[in-house]
């Protein structure tokens, strides 16, 4: 039991009965260890995600005990599997229903870039329609790779500034995708 | 979607439209059902599929024969070795290649492991849909053992790209045989504890007996095959009807149900897992009697030679070049070959005009044909019953849309 | 209760005569051709005949032959009691790809014919719901015809120098 790492407190000034630190550090700490994912599993990568959620690899120990299937209550959209052109509008609608702050992880080769399916009916990567934060390559990626991708998202969440969603660069990114 | 007017005996005047959309936690894959509901009861259902259509049949016309194996992986991705070997058996039939007995037994071991893996997912998820999460966790742990066996032999866990035309790319090493034996020793206890949780569980029986029943005549008319057909009482199995890969030398039974409802489909799948374990034991015993070291047929024109021979031997270099560049002389021909997939008869209709790629390759996908019947089965049932029915039909989205 | 292939061929020819042609057995599977007016009577005969009992429709698909501007609709039926399979082909011209639907006999033809329509544009007369099933609803081309390209022609992000073109 002694080699379990507990998250260390951020740097700050401590005294009798108080702890002073930066707000964004505390918020980032809390958010990154309690991300609620939305598993948008379409195909083979979804089965590998089910293996990650099983007891052998145990995804829940990173704070994702409750995978939310409702976009309104989710922080992280995990797109796992091929997205065909027919599915594109559905994915965009799910993304639009999520509340800020939201992150997107593209799991697998098909979600990142179309994978082995360079055909007329497959969207060549979900970043054609939604902005993506982390790409996890693999066909399907091993559960360790999916967990590694999730850890990269946790790093992004931990170090995100409070103002990021209001900055002009972010607004320009959203307008680029046609999202208001 | 037009509302349907309801009669005088219902509380509402017309039905409510409910979209059981492509993204839904309880539909295992991306397919949509637009339901017209009278309260909790479904009056009509319209299915929409194609949300993961990846155009496999078109891709297959542009790829050489050995590059189609990774495509077949992604059909029924819960039991991908069966699809791989089905494709290899089809090409071997086209080329009139006869594989040695040891290769057949090795194929049977892997195919039955894949069948167990597919049925474990289906039954585990059926448990989750009725609210029982524990069984799923037990079974996923056992699937990890099956994944380790695949990984030891072919290197991948899920989309395996197993084997080659004529056999395997490498022999089963000692660790793989050890893992298979360990699986045979430890799995029955876990399966028994899973069955103890579900088979006579009052809640599970209430949720599944009499739900989603279909008669044998209707099932045959709809083109059902596999566990869904055997649950209605018809004992059709491609492994006994058109035996392939030496299945006729083995001793196993075909479990058959009576009512064709969800409980029967669940029990048929459980029994098939036990029969698969019997097959693996027999195949392992037979394989160990054969002379060691044979893992492919002797067809240098179609099977890649060993790399050390390619560097030393002129003919091996030529064969290697011809196979990789796709200059092999494939005969012209047209054939239909079927194997027993996890869900039913998986057929490959191949037309070859002698080129590098097939002229036409059509997959007869069992999930696609079974799912047509869902609209009729769900009519008149409660919404929760429809979810359990959909889950027990074991519709895998990759095989549905191809 | 096995079926003798010669007897089946003889019975079919005596019932349908010149409507059937090209009897062959590639890789052991009896195959013959017929025309679009006879296909439903042939399927009905095979279904209802008490001795043969071809009560199971395994597969419906199509093949495109641009050289002769024809589409071949291929039916695979099997008799489970007798463990016998038959393949029936119907060649229809590309310019008028109409053929009667098999849903009058077998429910399993429903989605398979929709898929054949979606991929090749074969029009099944009498089908209850002949719409596209796998591709997007507003697609106009028929993708599995030989002239349709595999890859999406509207992509702007592919750099041809990397792909050796």
XYZ file of N, CA and C in Angstrom, chain A residues 40-45 47-48 50-57 69 81-87 90-91 94 110 116-122 139-144, chain B residues 22-25 29-30 48-56 58-59 63 70-71 74 77-78 121 125 133 136-138 140-141 143-144 147-148 151 157-159 397-398:
246
model
N -17.172 7.673 -26.979
C -17.875 7.679 -28.269
C -17.265 6.535 -29.068
N -17.649 5.313 -28.711
C -16.982 4.147 -29.296
C -17.749 3.679 -30.504
N -17.146 3.685 -31.667
C -17.852 3.209 -32.843
C -17.420 1.819 -33.259
N -16.111 1.532 -33.292
C -15.758 0.191 -33.784
C -14.665 -0.463 -32.960
N -13.698 -1.083 -33.620
C -12.749 -1.961 -32.924
C -12.041 -1.293 -31.746
N -11.725 -0.009 -31.885
C -11.078 0.674 -30.765
C -11.985 0.690 -29.547
N -13.781 -1.786 -28.505
C -13.587 -3.035 -27.770
C -12.311 -2.948 -26.952
N -11.291 -2.311 -27.510
C -10.047 -2.154 -26.764
C -10.273 -1.215 -25.586
N -13.090 -1.098 -23.960
C -13.762 -1.915 -22.955
C -12.754 -2.731 -22.176
N -11.697 -3.190 -22.860
C -10.641 -3.911 -22.150
C -9.901 -2.979 -21.198
N -9.744 -1.698 -21.612
C -9.084 -0.735 -20.722
C -9.932 -0.463 -19.494
N -11.256 -0.468 -19.682
C -12.130 -0.199 -18.541
C -12.268 -1.407 -17.638
N -11.870 -2.575 -18.114
C -11.982 -3.785 -17.307
C -11.016 -3.752 -16.148
N -11.012 -4.827 -15.383
C -10.236 -4.777 -14.148
C -8.744 -4.969 -14.375
N -8.331 -5.461 -15.560
C -6.900 -5.683 -15.763
C -6.159 -4.366 -15.907
N -6.719 -3.451 -16.726
C -6.052 -2.165 -16.958
C -6.671 -1.036 -16.162
N -22.582 9.129 -20.522
C -23.035 8.987 -21.899
C -23.858 10.175 -22.342
N -12.661 4.876 -32.865
C -13.185 4.113 -33.979
C -13.362 4.978 -35.212
N -13.726 4.317 -36.303
C -13.877 5.025 -37.573
C -15.100 5.920 -37.536
N -14.952 7.126 -38.047
C -16.096 8.016 -38.194
C -16.360 8.118 -39.691
N -17.504 7.617 -40.112
C -17.862 7.691 -41.524
C -18.505 9.042 -41.783
N -18.644 9.358 -43.074
C -19.220 10.669 -43.394
C -20.654 10.764 -42.905
N -21.343 9.609 -42.809
C -22.718 9.634 -42.310
C -22.754 9.968 -40.832
N -21.699 9.636 -40.114
C -21.662 9.826 -38.670
C -21.161 11.205 -38.305
N -23.475 13.690 -36.593
C -23.838 13.221 -35.252
C -22.735 13.570 -34.271
N -21.479 13.353 -34.700
C -20.346 13.661 -33.829
C -20.284 15.148 -33.531
N -22.894 16.071 -30.999
C -22.514 15.670 -29.643
C -21.478 16.632 -29.087
N -8.080 5.449 -37.195
C -9.220 5.907 -37.987
C -9.715 7.270 -37.527
N -6.737 2.893 -42.183
C -6.480 2.161 -43.413
C -7.600 2.375 -44.425
N -8.641 3.128 -44.052
C -9.807 3.263 -44.916
C -9.766 4.579 -45.670
N -8.976 4.606 -46.736
C -8.905 5.839 -47.535
C -9.972 5.733 -48.606
N -11.243 5.823 -48.229
C -12.330 5.607 -49.177
C -13.273 6.801 -49.199
N -14.241 6.692 -50.093
C -15.190 7.788 -50.300
C -16.153 7.946 -49.136
N -16.247 6.945 -48.266
C -17.299 7.023 -47.258
C -16.755 7.281 -45.869
N -15.449 7.375 -45.709
C -14.866 7.529 -44.378
C -14.260 8.909 -44.264
N -3.805 0.633 -34.152
C -4.944 0.067 -34.856
C -5.228 -1.333 -34.346
N -5.899 -1.532 -33.228
C -6.221 -0.515 -32.236
C -5.042 -0.249 -31.301
N -4.995 0.903 -30.662
C -3.901 1.137 -29.716
C -4.049 0.216 -28.524
N -2.939 -0.196 -27.954
C -2.985 -1.046 -26.775
C -3.610 -0.263 -25.622
N -4.190 -0.938 -24.650
C -4.726 -0.198 -23.500
C -3.698 0.713 -22.838
N -2.439 0.293 -22.828
C -1.425 1.176 -22.239
C -1.321 2.469 -23.036
N -27.788 6.843 -32.908
C -26.552 6.093 -33.125
C -25.620 6.116 -31.925
N -25.667 7.185 -31.124
C -24.826 7.175 -29.938
C -25.721 6.910 -28.755
N -25.600 5.709 -28.227
C -26.462 5.337 -27.109
C -25.695 4.315 -26.308
N -25.689 4.408 -25.005
C -24.868 3.459 -24.241
C -25.316 2.020 -24.367
N -22.809 -0.437 -30.649
C -22.405 -0.139 -32.001
C -23.263 0.997 -32.492
N -22.925 1.493 -33.678
C -23.633 2.665 -34.146
C -24.721 2.252 -35.102
N -31.942 2.483 -39.032
C -31.021 3.113 -39.992
C -29.625 2.640 -39.660
N -28.918 2.138 -40.670
C -27.549 1.690 -40.425
C -26.642 2.399 -41.429
N -25.398 2.069 -41.435
C -24.486 2.705 -42.380
C -23.638 3.770 -41.739
N -23.735 3.908 -40.399
C -22.943 4.944 -39.750
C -21.485 4.584 -39.636
N -21.133 3.345 -40.021
C -19.715 3.020 -39.996
C -19.371 2.260 -41.274
N -20.019 2.675 -42.379
C -19.783 2.000 -43.650
C -18.398 2.352 -44.155
N -17.546 1.345 -44.256
C -16.156 1.621 -44.624
C -15.801 1.071 -45.995
N -16.814 0.588 -46.732
C -16.615 0.198 -48.135
C -15.561 -0.895 -48.286
N -15.705 -1.973 -47.497
C -14.735 -3.070 -47.591
C -14.742 -3.705 -48.971
N -15.389 -2.478 -51.838
C -14.712 -1.658 -52.843
C -13.206 -1.694 -52.620
N -12.781 -1.636 -51.345
C -11.347 -1.668 -51.061
C -10.762 -2.990 -51.539
N -6.890 -4.288 -53.677
C -5.781 -4.754 -52.850
C -5.393 -6.158 -53.274
N -6.185 -8.030 -43.376
C -6.493 -7.034 -42.339
C -7.884 -6.430 -42.489
N -8.430 -6.437 -43.739
C -9.795 -5.940 -43.879
C -10.775 -6.893 -43.210
N -11.563 -6.616 -39.517
C -12.419 -5.563 -38.990
C -13.885 -5.797 -39.299
N -15.100 -7.735 -35.294
C -13.810 -7.551 -34.636
C -13.714 -8.213 -33.280
N -14.795 -8.812 -32.776
C -14.660 -9.528 -31.512
C -14.090 -10.927 -31.724
N -18.071 -11.740 -24.832
C -18.501 -10.341 -24.885
C -20.010 -10.268 -24.949
N -22.109 -8.468 -21.992
C -22.839 -7.228 -22.229
C -24.333 -7.441 -22.014
N -23.296 -5.901 -13.591
C -21.992 -5.517 -14.116
C -20.895 -6.507 -13.744
N -19.673 -9.176 -16.290
C -18.875 -8.581 -17.351
C -17.422 -8.462 -16.928
N -17.184 -8.025 -15.680
C -15.799 -7.853 -15.249
C -15.076 -9.183 -15.156
N -15.789 -10.243 -14.686
C -15.146 -11.563 -14.630
C -14.725 -11.988 -16.027
N -14.280 -10.195 -18.834
C -13.251 -9.400 -19.513
C -11.871 -9.821 -19.038
N -11.763 -10.227 -17.773
C -10.477 -10.689 -17.280
C -10.048 -11.955 -18.013
N -10.966 -12.738 -21.055
C -10.611 -12.361 -22.421
C -9.185 -11.864 -22.492
N -8.693 -11.271 -21.402
C -7.290 -10.839 -21.415
C -6.369 -12.040 -21.601
N -6.401 -12.831 -25.212
C -5.584 -11.846 -25.929
C -4.104 -12.173 -25.800
N -3.708 -12.650 -24.599
C -2.285 -12.963 -24.422
C -1.875 -14.120 -25.313
N -1.452 -12.764 -28.743
C -0.274 -11.906 -28.836
C 0.994 -12.734 -28.928
N -3.503 -8.028 -30.372
C -4.539 -8.469 -29.441
C -5.886 -8.619 -30.120
N -6.310 -7.612 -30.815
C -7.695 -7.594 -31.267
C -7.820 -7.836 -32.766
N -7.213 -6.974 -33.566
C -7.315 -7.147 -35.012
C -6.067 -7.896 -35.442
N -21.218 -3.756 -35.073
C -21.390 -2.725 -36.091
C -20.457 -2.928 -37.280
N -19.254 -3.438 -37.050
C -18.335 -3.619 -38.163
C -18.852 -4.607 -39.185
